[in-house]
mmCIF file of C-alpha atoms in Angstrom:
data_model
loop_
_atom_site.group_PDB
_atom_site.id
_atom_site.type_symbol
_atom_site.label_atom_id
_atom_site.label_comp_id
_atom_site.label_asym_id
_atom_site.label_seq_id
_atom_site.Cartn_x
_atom_site.Cartn_y
_atom_site.Cartn_z
ATOM 1 C CA UNK A 1400 -5.555 -20.691 -14.006
ATOM 2 C CA UNK A 1401 -2.422 -21.579 -12.085
ATOM 3 C CA UNK A 1402 -1.484 -20.831 -8.493
ATOM 4 C CA UNK A 1403 1.240 -18.567 -9.882
ATOM 5 C CA UNK A 1404 -1.386 -16.510 -11.720
ATOM 6 C CA UNK A 1405 -3.461 -16.173 -8.549
ATOM 7 C CA UNK A 1406 -0.380 -15.186 -6.541
ATOM 8 C CA UNK A 1407 0.628 -12.678 -9.231
ATOM 9 C CA UNK A 1408 -2.885 -11.198 -9.124
ATOM 10 C CA UNK A 1409 -2.603 -10.842 -5.340
ATOM 11 C CA UNK A 1410 0.800 -9.170 -5.733
ATOM 12 C CA UNK A 1411 -0.573 -6.802 -8.380
ATOM 13 C CA UNK A 1412 -3.501 -5.941 -6.085
ATOM 14 C CA UNK A 1413 -1.167 -5.251 -3.158
ATOM 15 C CA UNK A 1414 1.023 -2.993 -5.306
ATOM 16 C CA UNK A 1415 -2.090 -1.194 -6.536
ATOM 17 C CA UNK A 1416 -3.325 -0.724 -2.957
ATOM 18 C CA UNK A 1417 0.015 0.752 -1.978
ATOM 19 C CA UNK A 1418 -0.142 3.185 -4.904
ATOM 20 C CA UNK A 1419 -3.694 4.191 -3.946
ATOM 21 C CA UNK A 1420 -2.588 4.936 -0.382
ATOM 22 C CA UNK A 1421 0.495 6.880 -1.483
ATOM 23 C CA UNK A 1422 -1.590 9.071 -3.789
ATOM 24 C CA UNK A 1423 -4.218 9.583 -1.071
ATOM 25 C CA UNK A 1424 -1.613 10.591 1.519
ATOM 26 C CA UNK A 1425 0.098 12.869 -0.992
ATOM 27 C CA UNK A 1426 -3.263 14.537 -1.655
ATOM 28 C CA UNK A 1427 -3.754 15.030 2.102
ATOM 29 C CA UNK A 1428 -0.284 16.540 2.437
ATOM 30 C CA UNK A 1429 -0.572 18.850 -0.574
ATOM 31 C CA UNK A 1430 -4.107 20.095 0.052
ATOM 32 C CA UNK A 1431 -4.034 19.880 3.831
ATOM 33 C CA UNK A 1432 -7.218 17.836 3.828
ATOM 34 C CA UNK A 1433 -8.062 15.578 6.764
ATOM 35 C CA UNK A 1434 -7.875 11.812 6.722
ATOM 36 C CA UNK A 1435 -11.131 10.128 5.749
ATOM 37 C CA UNK A 1436 -13.127 8.531 8.527
ATOM 38 C CA UNK A 1437 -14.839 6.165 6.063
ATOM 39 C CA UNK A 1438 -12.508 3.192 6.774
ATOM 40 C CA UNK A 1439 -13.197 3.388 10.515
ATOM 41 C CA UNK A 1440 -16.931 3.798 9.932
ATOM 42 C CA UNK A 1441 -16.811 0.755 7.662
ATOM 43 C CA UNK A 1442 -15.182 -1.258 10.444
ATOM 44 C CA UNK A 1443 -17.891 -0.116 12.878
ATOM 45 C CA UNK A 1444 -20.695 -1.107 10.506
ATOM 46 C CA UNK A 1445 -19.149 -4.473 9.642
ATOM 47 C CA UNK A 1446 -18.428 -5.217 13.317
ATOM 48 C CA UNK A 1447 -22.055 -4.431 14.116
ATOM 49 C CA UNK A 1448 -23.325 -6.680 11.339
ATOM 50 C CA UNK A 1449 -21.009 -9.512 12.469
ATOM 51 C CA UNK A 1450 -21.798 -8.890 16.175
ATOM 52 C CA UNK A 1451 -18.104 -8.362 16.950
ATOM 53 C CA UNK A 1452 -17.242 -6.243 19.981
ATOM 54 C CA UNK A 1453 -14.313 -3.918 19.245
ATOM 55 C CA UNK A 1454 -13.961 -2.982 22.910
ATOM 56 C CA UNK A 1455 -14.283 0.431 24.525
ATOM 57 C CA UNK A 1456 -12.650 3.830 24.244
ATOM 58 C CA UNK A 1457 -9.097 4.022 22.954
ATOM 59 C CA UNK A 1458 -8.853 0.275 22.427
ATOM 60 C CA UNK A 1459 -11.853 0.302 20.047
ATOM 61 C CA UNK A 1460 -10.525 3.417 18.267
ATOM 62 C CA UNK A 1461 -7.152 1.741 17.794
ATOM 63 C CA UNK A 1462 -8.798 -1.391 16.389
ATOM 64 C CA UNK A 1463 -10.830 0.727 13.953
ATOM 65 C CA UNK A 1464 -7.655 2.560 12.894
ATOM 66 C CA UNK A 1465 -5.889 -0.723 12.233
ATOM 67 C CA UNK A 1466 -8.734 -2.662 10.665
ATOM 68 C CA UNK A 1467 -9.894 0.116 8.315
ATOM 69 C CA UNK A 1468 -6.763 0.102 6.151
ATOM 70 C CA UNK A 1469 -6.547 -3.704 6.324
ATOM 71 C CA UNK A 1470 -10.032 -3.933 4.802
ATOM 72 C CA UNK A 1471 -8.830 -1.645 2.007
ATOM 73 C CA UNK A 1472 -5.789 -3.818 1.337
ATOM 74 C CA UNK A 1473 -7.915 -6.975 1.402
ATOM 75 C CA UNK A 1474 -10.284 -5.451 -1.141
ATOM 76 C CA UNK A 1475 -7.357 -4.403 -3.359
ATOM 77 C CA UNK A 1476 -5.717 -7.835 -3.199
ATOM 78 C CA UNK A 1477 -9.054 -9.542 -3.901
ATOM 79 C CA UNK A 1478 -9.561 -7.308 -6.943
ATOM 80 C CA UNK A 1479 -6.103 -8.293 -8.196
ATOM 81 C CA UNK A 1480 -6.966 -11.966 -7.831
ATOM 82 C CA UNK A 1481 -10.268 -11.401 -9.611
ATOM 83 C CA UNK A 1482 -8.400 -9.661 -12.418
ATOM 84 C CA UNK A 1483 -6.065 -12.669 -12.688
ATOM 85 C CA UNK A 1484 -9.088 -14.867 -13.382
ATOM 86 C CA UNK A 1485 -10.369 -12.391 -15.960
ATOM 87 C CA UNK A 1486 -6.968 -12.106 -17.658
ATOM 88 C CA UNK A 1487 -6.487 -15.856 -17.795
ATOM 89 C CA UNK A 1488 -2.761 -15.562 -17.143
ATOM 90 C CA UNK A 1489 -2.164 -13.279 -20.142
ATOM 91 C CA UNK A 1490 -0.765 -9.780 -20.346
ATOM 92 C CA UNK A 1491 -3.450 -7.163 -20.957
ATOM 93 C CA UNK A 1492 -3.379 -3.824 -22.785
ATOM 94 C CA UNK A 1493 -2.323 -1.325 -20.120
ATOM 95 C CA UNK A 1494 -5.104 1.243 -20.715
ATOM 96 C CA UNK A 1495 -7.815 -1.445 -20.617
ATOM 97 C CA UNK A 1496 -6.380 -3.165 -17.549
ATOM 98 C CA UNK A 1497 -5.910 0.183 -15.769
ATOM 99 C CA UNK A 1498 -9.523 1.113 -16.393
ATOM 100 C CA UNK A 1499 -10.907 -2.273 -15.379
ATOM 101 C CA UNK A 1500 -8.882 -2.484 -12.197
ATOM 102 C CA UNK A 1501 -9.328 1.150 -11.171
ATOM 103 C CA UNK A 1502 -13.047 1.275 -11.930
ATOM 104 C CA UNK A 1503 -13.581 -2.157 -10.404
ATOM 105 C CA UNK A 1504 -11.998 -1.255 -7.073
ATOM 106 C CA UNK A 1505 -13.725 2.128 -7.048
ATOM 107 C CA UNK A 1506 -17.088 0.474 -7.695
ATOM 108 C CA UNK A 1507 -16.511 -2.098 -4.944
ATOM 109 C CA UNK A 1508 -15.417 0.591 -2.470
ATOM 110 C CA UNK A 1509 -18.083 3.156 -3.264
ATOM 111 C CA UNK A 1510 -20.727 0.469 -3.568
ATOM 112 C CA UNK A 1511 -19.915 -0.988 -0.159
ATOM 113 C CA UNK A 1512 -19.995 2.377 1.621
ATOM 114 C CA UNK A 1513 -23.303 3.125 -0.070
ATOM 115 C CA UNK A 1514 -24.823 -0.222 0.917
ATOM 116 C CA UNK A 1515 -23.551 0.212 4.484
ATOM 117 C CA UNK A 1516 -25.141 3.689 4.629
ATOM 118 C CA UNK A 1517 -21.832 5.452 5.294
ATOM 119 C CA UNK A 1518 -21.891 7.777 2.303
ATOM 120 C CA UNK A 1519 -23.927 8.474 -0.813
ATOM 121 C CA UNK A 1520 -21.761 9.198 -3.876
ATOM 122 C CA UNK A 1521 -24.761 10.879 -5.523
ATOM 123 C CA UNK A 1522 -24.297 13.766 -3.085
ATOM 124 C CA UNK A 1523 -20.559 14.224 -3.678
ATOM 125 C CA UNK A 1524 -19.137 17.385 -5.198
ATOM 126 C CA UNK A 1525 -16.382 17.731 -7.794
ATOM 127 C CA UNK A 1526 -13.585 17.763 -5.209
ATOM 128 C CA UNK A 1527 -14.944 14.598 -3.584
ATOM 129 C CA UNK A 1528 -15.033 12.792 -6.924
ATOM 130 C CA UNK A 1529 -11.512 13.905 -7.830
ATOM 131 C CA UNK A 1530 -10.278 12.723 -4.429
ATOM 132 C CA UNK A 1531 -11.879 9.350 -5.198
ATOM 133 C CA UNK A 1532 -11.064 8.894 -8.893
ATOM 134 C CA UNK A 1533 -7.369 9.800 -8.933
ATOM 135 C CA UNK A 1534 -6.234 7.316 -6.232
ATOM 136 C CA UNK A 1535 -8.315 4.576 -7.858
ATOM 137 C CA UNK A 1536 -6.694 5.304 -11.221
ATOM 138 C CA UNK A 1537 -3.319 5.056 -9.468
ATOM 139 C CA UNK A 1538 -4.433 1.674 -8.114
ATOM 140 C CA UNK A 1539 -5.460 0.548 -11.589
ATOM 141 C CA UNK A 1540 -2.250 1.691 -13.273
ATOM 142 C CA UNK A 1541 0.068 0.217 -10.637
ATOM 143 C CA UNK A 1542 -1.836 -3.082 -10.467
ATOM 144 C CA UNK A 1543 -2.069 -3.397 -14.261
ATOM 145 C CA UNK A 1544 1.609 -2.565 -14.798
ATOM 146 C CA UNK A 1545 2.600 -5.054 -12.098
ATOM 147 C CA UNK A 1546 0.378 -7.763 -13.580
ATOM 148 C CA UNK A 1547 1.886 -7.261 -17.023
ATOM 149 C CA UNK A 1548 5.420 -7.146 -15.629
ATOM 150 C CA UNK A 1549 4.877 -10.474 -13.876
ATOM 151 C CA UNK A 1550 3.644 -12.136 -17.074
ATOM 152 C CA UNK A 1551 6.371 -13.747 -19.102
ATOM 153 C CA UNK A 1552 6.918 -12.102 -22.481
ATOM 154 C CA UNK A 1553 5.881 -14.218 -25.475
ATOM 155 C CA UNK A 1554 8.498 -16.845 -26.304
ATOM 156 C CA UNK A 1555 10.383 -16.513 -22.987
ATOM 157 C CA UNK A 1556 10.451 -18.615 -19.852
ATOM 158 C CA UNK A 1557 9.957 -17.207 -16.407
#
């Protein structure tokens, strides 16, 4: 595994995270649904576990608003790096890579909010699942396509 592969995995994860956010915001705009408070609740729980004081009032709310999405991007980039190790520097079939990346990030996200006691996916309805699955598939597709695009085609240099 080369540093280039790790960097390409991080790039693929960042592109996937951007796609996930675009699809989520598009869903909010089209359906008029509110923004999720799960990222801010995650920040609160993690800050409590780490004994980190976020401050008071508006300052704490602003930190939660900033840190919530950053945690999401960090998770997406980390998943891209993990995928780079799995892929061993090679291109992967797009449907397989999309599924692995999308399901992997969804499992990490939903698993962490379950462990932190923020939400219980077992209680979600159809609309909740659709709002969760589609952005994660967008993550998987964008990250997988980016990964494959960054891999040199057989018989060609970079």
